[in-house]
Amino acid sequence: MSTHLDQVVLITGGARGIGAETAKALAARGARVVLTDLDRAALDETVAAIGADNALGVVADVCDLAAMEAAVAAAVERFGRLDAAIANAGIASYGSVLNTDPAVFQRVMDINVMGVFHTSRAALPALIESKGYLLVVSSLAAFAAAPGLSAYNASKAGAEHFANAVRLEVAHQGVTVGCAHMSWIDTPLVQDAKADLPAFRELLTKLPYPLGKTTDVESCVNAFVKGVEKRQRHVYCPGWVRGIGLNRNVVNSAAGAIPILRHVPRLLPQMDAQVAALGRATSARNLANDASDAAVVDNKE
């Protein structure tokens, strides 16, 4: 990798996890980063860790197009241009289709699909101006479905195909579009699911190898940084995820489903019971962020 990256990069979901660590790594290579998130305290902490000269934090909900347009405008005003955008913000929900909270399912789709649209819609005019790069963050979940995670699976498949479509639309305007697919990464999203749901932890051990493996954040960050530097069409982490993508029809075939189907009758009811006992179908962190978002809206009105 090069040691200096003279680019301005917007990252959604930039307060923690992959977003925050990618921002730090890009800034260490010379990039200026603009981070959006709902968690003001975590956002401020990440900006402070990078340094205010090279980082700007903007509290913005990816579900709000006007907020994302304002974030892009703030990036251009502060740093003069926008060279790359990483549509990274995402959440997950828990439970079977028959038992999950419909409102939480909708929230996952709003953030993981509509959030990608809003981020792209807001950033593309500036990216067209700079002939820049858009990286849409999908997941291994777009290739291989898991019971109890239907909203996440559907949203990440949607994000991938959105990237495929927008790539065709903006190629002639000089914008390169990439799509990132990662396995389970040791981020707050995965940590929260493991902590909340023993059935989820066991499910990971039952998935055919290597689908249940959890990868460290540093490996994912390195893949993202390389993706931005090389304007890659595909970003995979770890590398074996590419093989799953190339063989997704086999993974999702009747034969491919056999290894997990034998465990569903036992594990899925356990997951639903654990979700019911929690009294929520997503992480406590997501609910706190939603409360923060509501407070921001209330303050505007």
CSV table of C-alpha atoms in Angstrom, one decimal:
chain,number,residue,atom,x,y,z
A,1,MET,CA,0.0,0.0,0.0
A,2,SER,CA,1.1,3.6,-0.6
A,3,THR,CA,2.1,5.7,2.4
A,4,HIS,CA,0.2,8.8,1.3
A,5,LEU,CA,-3.4,9.1,0.2
A,6,ASP,CA,-4.3,12.6,-0.8
A,7,GLN,CA,-8.1,12.1,-0.7
A,8,VAL,CA,-11.1,13.3,1.1
A,9,VAL,CA,-13.2,10.3,2.2
A,10,LEU,CA,-16.8,10.2,3.7
A,11,ILE,CA,-17.6,7.3,5.9
A,12,THR,CA,-21.0,6.6,7.3
A,13,GLY,CA,-21.3,4.7,10.6
A,14,GLY,CA,-17.9,6.2,11.3
A,15,ALA,CA,-18.1,6.5,15.1
A,16,ARG,CA,-17.0,2.9,15.9
A,17,GLY,CA,-16.1,-0.5,14.5
A,18,ILE,CA,-15.0,-0.9,10.9
A,19,GLY,CA,-16.0,2.7,10.1
A,20,ALA,CA,-13.9,4.3,12.8
A,21,GLU,CA,-10.9,2.1,12.3
A,22,THR,CA,-11.0,2.6,8.5
A,23,ALA,CA,-11.1,6.3,9.1
A,24,LYS,CA,-8.0,6.1,11.4
A,25,ALA,CA,-6.1,4.0,8.9
A,26,LEU,CA,-7.0,6.3,5.9
A,27,ALA,CA,-6.0,9.4,7.9
A,28,ALA,CA,-2.7,7.8,8.9
A,29,ARG,CA,-2.0,7.6,5.1
A,30,GLY,CA,-2.7,11.2,4.6
A,31,ALA,CA,-6.5,11.2,3.8
A,32,ARG,CA,-8.9,13.7,5.3
A,33,VAL,CA,-12.0,12.0,6.6
A,34,VAL,CA,-15.6,13.0,7.2
A,35,LEU,CA,-17.5,10.7,9.5
A,36,THR,CA,-21.2,10.5,10.0
A,37,ASP,CA,-23.0,8.7,12.8
A,38,LEU,CA,-25.9,9.1,15.3
A,39,ASP,CA,-23.7,8.7,18.4
A,40,ARG,CA,-22.2,12.1,19.0
A,41,ALA,CA,-20.0,11.0,22.0
A,42,ALA,CA,-18.4,8.1,20.0
A,43,LEU,CA,-18.1,10.3,16.9
A,44,ASP,CA,-16.3,13.0,18.9
A,45,GLU,CA,-14.0,10.4,20.4
A,46,THR,CA,-13.0,9.1,17.0
A,47,VAL,CA,-12.5,12.5,15.5
A,48,ALA,CA,-10.3,13.4,18.5
A,49,ALA,CA,-8.3,10.2,18.1
A,50,ILE,CA,-7.6,11.2,14.4
A,51,GLY,CA,-7.1,14.9,15.0
A,52,ALA,CA,-9.5,17.7,14.2
A,53,ASP,CA,-7.2,19.0,11.4
A,54,ASN,CA,-7.8,15.8,9.3
A,55,ALA,CA,-11.3,14.7,10.5
A,56,LEU,CA,-14.8,16.1,10.7
A,57,GLY,CA,-17.6,14.5,12.5
A,58,VAL,CA,-21.2,15.1,11.5
A,59,VAL,CA,-24.2,13.7,13.4
A,60,ALA,CA,-26.5,12.5,10.6
A,61,ASP,CA,-29.0,9.7,10.1
A,62,VAL,CA,-28.4,7.8,6.8
A,63,CYS,CA,-32.2,7.4,6.6
A,64,ASP,CA,-32.5,11.2,6.1
A,65,LEU,CA,-31.5,12.3,2.6
A,66,ALA,CA,-31.3,16.0,3.6
A,67,ALA,CA,-29.0,15.1,6.5
A,68,MET,CA,-26.7,13.2,4.2
A,69,GLU,CA,-26.7,16.0,1.7
A,70,ALA,CA,-25.8,18.4,4.5
A,71,ALA,CA,-22.9,16.1,5.5
A,72,VAL,CA,-21.5,16.0,2.0
A,73,ALA,CA,-21.8,19.8,1.8
A,74,ALA,CA,-19.9,20.1,5.1
A,75,ALA,CA,-17.2,17.8,3.7
A,76,VAL,CA,-16.8,19.9,0.6
A,77,GLU,CA,-16.9,23.2,2.5
A,78,ARG,CA,-14.3,21.9,5.0
A,79,PHE,CA,-11.9,20.1,2.7
A,80,GLY,CA,-12.7,21.5,-0.8
A,81,ARG,CA,-13.9,18.3,-2.5
A,82,LEU,CA,-15.0,14.7,-1.9
A,83,ASP,CA,-12.9,11.9,-3.5
A,84,ALA,CA,-14.5,8.8,-2.0
A,85,ALA,CA,-17.5,7.7,0.0
A,86,ILE,CA,-17.9,4.5,2.0
A,87,ALA,CA,-21.6,3.6,2.6
A,88,ASN,CA,-20.7,1.6,5.8
A,89,ALA,CA,-23.6,2.2,8.2
A,90,GLY,CA,-25.6,-0.9,9.0
A,91,ILE,CA,-27.4,-2.8,11.7
A,92,ALA,CA,-28.9,-6.2,12.3
A,93,SER,CA,-32.1,-7.6,13.9
A,94,TYR,CA,-32.8,-10.9,15.6
A,95,GLY,CA,-35.4,-13.6,15.3
A,96,SER,CA,-37.4,-15.6,12.8
A,97,VAL,CA,-39.7,-14.0,10.2
A,98,LEU,CA,-42.7,-15.3,12.2
A,99,ASN,CA,-41.5,-13.8,15.5
A,100,THR,CA,-39.3,-10.8,14.8
A,101,ASP,CA,-40.5,-7.2,15.5
A,102,PRO,CA,-41.8,-5.8,12.1
A,103,ALA,CA,-40.7,-2.3,13.1
A,104,VAL,CA,-37.2,-3.5,13.7
A,105,PHE,CA,-37.1,-5.4,10.4
A,106,GLN,CA,-38.2,-2.2,8.7
A,107,ARG,CA,-35.4,-0.2,10.5
A,108,VAL,CA,-32.8,-2.7,9.2
A,109,MET,CA,-34.1,-2.2,5.7
A,110,ASP,CA,-34.2,1.6,6.1
A,111,ILE,CA,-30.6,1.8,7.3
A,112,ASN,CA,-29.0,-0.9,5.3
A,113,VAL,CA,-30.8,-0.3,2.0
A,114,MET,CA,-32.3,3.2,2.0
A,115,GLY,CA,-29.2,4.4,3.9
A,116,VAL,CA,-27.0,3.2,1.1
A,117,PHE,CA,-29.2,5.0,-1.4
A,118,HIS,CA,-29.2,8.2,0.6
A,119,THR,CA,-25.5,8.1,1.0
A,120,SER,CA,-24.9,7.5,-2.7
A,121,ARG,CA,-27.5,10.0,-3.8
A,122,ALA,CA,-26.0,12.7,-1.6
A,123,ALA,CA,-22.3,11.9,-2.5
A,124,LEU,CA,-22.5,11.2,-6.2
A,125,PRO,CA,-22.6,14.9,-7.4
A,126,ALA,CA,-19.3,15.6,-5.6
A,127,LEU,CA,-17.9,12.2,-6.7
A,128,ILE,CA,-18.8,13.0,-10.3
A,129,GLU,CA,-17.0,16.3,-9.9
A,130,SER,CA,-13.8,14.6,-8.6
A,131,LYS,CA,-14.2,11.4,-10.7
A,132,GLY,CA,-14.1,9.6,-7.4
A,133,TYR,CA,-15.0,6.2,-5.8
A,134,LEU,CA,-18.1,4.9,-4.1
A,135,LEU,CA,-17.7,1.8,-1.9
A,136,VAL,CA,-21.0,0.1,-0.9
A,137,VAL,CA,-20.6,-2.2,2.1
A,138,SER,CA,-22.5,-5.4,1.6
A,139,SER,CA,-21.6,-8.7,3.4
A,140,LEU,CA,-21.0,-12.4,3.1
A,141,ALA,CA,-24.7,-12.5,4.1
A,142,ALA,CA,-25.6,-11.5,0.5
A,143,PHE,CA,-24.1,-14.8,-0.6
A,144,ALA,CA,-25.1,-17.2,2.1
A,145,ALA,CA,-28.4,-16.9,4.1
A,146,ALA,CA,-28.6,-17.6,7.8
A,147,PRO,CA,-31.9,-18.5,9.7
A,148,GLY,CA,-33.0,-15.8,12.2
A,149,LEU,CA,-31.2,-13.0,10.2
A,150,SER,CA,-33.6,-12.5,7.3
A,151,ALA,CA,-33.6,-8.7,7.5
A,152,TYR,CA,-29.8,-8.5,7.4
A,153,ASN,CA,-29.5,-11.1,4.7
A,154,ALA,CA,-32.1,-9.3,2.5
A,155,SER,CA,-30.7,-5.9,3.1
A,156,LYS,CA,-27.1,-6.9,2.2
A,157,ALA,CA,-28.2,-8.7,-0.9
A,158,GLY,CA,-30.1,-5.5,-1.8
A,159,ALA,CA,-27.0,-3.3,-1.1
A,160,GLU,CA,-24.9,-5.5,-3.5
A,161,HIS,CA,-27.3,-5.3,-6.4
A,162,PHE,CA,-27.8,-1.6,-5.8
A,163,ALA,CA,-24.0,-1.2,-6.2
A,164,ASN,CA,-24.2,-3.2,-9.4
A,165,ALA,CA,-26.9,-0.9,-10.8
A,166,VAL,CA,-25.3,2.4,-9.8
A,167,ARG,CA,-22.0,1.2,-11.2
A,168,LEU,CA,-23.6,1.0,-14.6
A,169,GLU,CA,-25.2,4.4,-14.3
A,170,VAL,CA,-22.1,6.5,-13.3
A,171,ALA,CA,-19.2,4.7,-15.1
A,172,HIS,CA,-19.4,7.1,-18.0
A,173,GLN,CA,-19.2,10.0,-15.6
A,174,GLY,CA,-15.8,8.8,-14.3
A,175,VAL,CA,-17.0,7.4,-10.9
A,176,THR,CA,-15.9,3.9,-9.9
A,177,VAL,CA,-18.2,1.8,-7.7
A,178,GLY,CA,-17.0,-1.0,-5.5
A,179,CYS,CA,-18.9,-3.5,-3.3
A,180,ALA,CA,-17.4,-4.9,-0.1
A,181,HIS,CA,-18.3,-8.4,1.2
A,182,MET,CA,-17.0,-9.5,4.6
A,183,SER,CA,-17.5,-12.5,6.8
A,184,TRP,CA,-18.4,-12.0,10.4
A,185,ILE,CA,-16.1,-9.3,11.7
A,186,ASP,CA,-15.3,-8.8,15.4
A,187,THR,CA,-17.2,-5.5,15.5
A,188,PRO,CA,-19.8,-4.2,18.0
A,189,LEU,CA,-22.6,-5.5,15.7
A,190,VAL,CA,-21.3,-9.1,15.9
A,191,GLN,CA,-20.2,-8.7,19.5
A,192,ASP,CA,-23.7,-7.6,20.6
A,193,ALA,CA,-25.4,-10.5,18.8
A,194,LYS,CA,-23.1,-13.0,20.4
A,195,ALA,CA,-23.6,-11.4,23.8
A,196,ASP,CA,-27.4,-11.2,23.5
A,197,LEU,CA,-28.1,-14.6,21.9
A,198,PRO,CA,-26.4,-17.9,22.9
A,199,ALA,CA,-28.3,-19.5,20.0
A,200,PHE,CA,-26.5,-17.2,17.6
A,201,ARG,CA,-23.1,-18.1,19.1
A,202,GLU,CA,-24.0,-21.8,18.6
A,203,LEU,CA,-25.4,-21.2,15.1
A,204,LEU,CA,-22.0,-19.9,14.0
A,205,THR,CA,-20.4,-23.2,15.1
A,206,LYS,CA,-22.9,-25.1,13.0
A,207,LEU,CA,-22.4,-23.2,9.7
A,208,PRO,CA,-20.4,-25.1,7.2
A,209,TYR,CA,-16.7,-24.2,7.4
A,210,PRO,CA,-15.6,-21.4,6.9
A,211,LEU,CA,-18.9,-19.6,7.0
A,212,GLY,CA,-19.0,-19.3,10.8
A,213,LYS,CA,-15.5,-17.9,11.2
A,214,THR,CA,-15.1,-14.4,12.8
A,215,THR,CA,-12.4,-12.2,11.4
A,216,ASP,CA,-10.5,-9.4,13.2
A,217,VAL,CA,-11.3,-5.8,12.4
A,218,GLU,CA,-7.7,-5.0,11.3
A,219,SER,CA,-8.0,-7.4,8.3
A,220,CYS,CA,-11.2,-5.8,7.2
A,221,VAL,CA,-9.8,-2.3,7.6
A,222,ASN,CA,-6.8,-3.2,5.5
A,223,ALA,CA,-9.1,-4.6,2.8
A,224,PHE,CA,-11.2,-1.4,2.8
A,225,VAL,CA,-8.2,0.9,2.6
A,226,LYS,CA,-6.8,-1.1,-0.3
A,227,GLY,CA,-10.2,-0.9,-1.9
A,228,VAL,CA,-10.2,2.9,-1.7
A,229,GLU,CA,-6.6,3.2,-2.8
A,230,LYS,CA,-7.0,0.9,-5.8
A,231,ARG,CA,-10.7,1.8,-6.5
A,232,GLN,CA,-11.5,-1.9,-6.5
A,233,ARG,CA,-14.7,-3.2,-8.0
A,234,HIS,CA,-14.8,-5.9,-5.3
A,235,VAL,CA,-13.5,-6.0,-1.8
A,236,TYR,CA,-13.5,-9.3,0.1
A,237,CYS,CA,-12.5,-10.0,3.6
A,238,PRO,CA,-11.1,-12.6,4.1
A,239,GLY,CA,-10.2,-13.7,0.6
A,240,TRP,CA,-12.2,-16.9,0.8
A,241,VAL,CA,-15.4,-14.8,0.7
A,242,ARG,CA,-14.8,-14.4,-3.0
A,243,GLY,CA,-15.1,-18.1,-3.5
A,244,ILE,CA,-18.4,-18.2,-1.7
A,245,GLY,CA,-19.7,-15.4,-3.9
A,246,LEU,CA,-18.6,-17.3,-7.0
A,247,ASN,CA,-20.4,-20.4,-5.7
A,248,ARG,CA,-23.5,-18.8,-4.2
A,249,ASN,CA,-25.9,-20.9,-6.3
A,250,VAL,CA,-24.3,-24.0,-4.7
A,251,VAL,CA,-24.4,-22.6,-1.2
A,252,ASN,CA,-28.1,-21.7,-1.5
A,253,SER,CA,-29.1,-25.0,-3.3
A,254,ALA,CA,-31.1,-27.7,-1.7
A,255,ALA,CA,-27.9,-29.7,-1.1
A,256,GLY,CA,-26.1,-26.7,0.3
A,257,ALA,CA,-28.8,-26.1,2.8
A,258,ILE,CA,-28.6,-29.6,4.3
A,259,PRO,CA,-25.8,-28.9,6.9
A,260,ILE,CA,-27.7,-26.0,8.5
A,261,LEU,CA,-31.3,-27.4,8.1
A,262,ARG,CA,-30.6,-30.1,10.6
A,263,HIS,CA,-30.0,-27.6,13.3
A,264,VAL,CA,-32.9,-25.1,12.6
A,265,PRO,CA,-35.6,-27.0,14.4
A,266,ARG,CA,-33.7,-26.7,17.7
A,267,LEU,CA,-31.7,-23.4,17.3
A,268,LEU,CA,-34.4,-21.2,15.8
A,269,PRO,CA,-36.9,-21.6,18.6
A,270,GLN,CA,-34.1,-21.0,21.1
A,271,MET,CA,-33.2,-17.8,19.3
A,272,ASP,CA,-36.8,-16.6,19.3
A,273,ALA,CA,-37.2,-17.4,23.0
A,274,GLN,CA,-34.0,-15.5,23.8
A,275,VAL,CA,-35.2,-12.6,21.7
A,276,ALA,CA,-38.5,-12.6,23.6
A,277,ALA,CA,-36.6,-12.7,26.9
A,278,LEU,CA,-34.5,-9.8,25.9
A,279,GLY,CA,-37.6,-7.8,25.0
A,280,ARG,CA,-36.0,-6.4,21.9
A,281,ALA,CA,-35.2,-7.7,18.4
A,282,THR,CA,-31.9,-5.8,18.0
A,283,SER,CA,-29.0,-4.7,20.1
A,284,ALA,CA,-29.4,-2.3,23.0
A,285,ARG,CA,-26.9,-0.1,21.2
A,286,ASN,CA,-29.2,0.3,18.2
A,287,LEU,CA,-32.1,1.2,20.4
A,288,ALA,CA,-30.0,3.9,22.1
A,289,ASN,CA,-28.9,5.3,18.8
A,290,ASP,CA,-32.6,5.4,17.7
A,291,ALA,CA,-33.4,7.3,20.9
A,292,SER,CA,-30.6,9.7,20.1
A,293,ASP,CA,-31.9,10.2,16.6
A,294,ALA,CA,-35.4,10.9,18.0
A,295,ALA,CA,-33.9,13.5,20.3
A,296,VAL,CA,-32.1,15.2,17.3
A,297,VAL,CA,-35.4,15.3,15.4
A,298,ASP,CA,-37.2,16.7,18.5
A,299,ASN,CA,-34.6,19.5,18.8
A,300,LYS,CA,-35.1,20.5,15.2
A,301,GLU,CA,-38.8,20.8,15.5
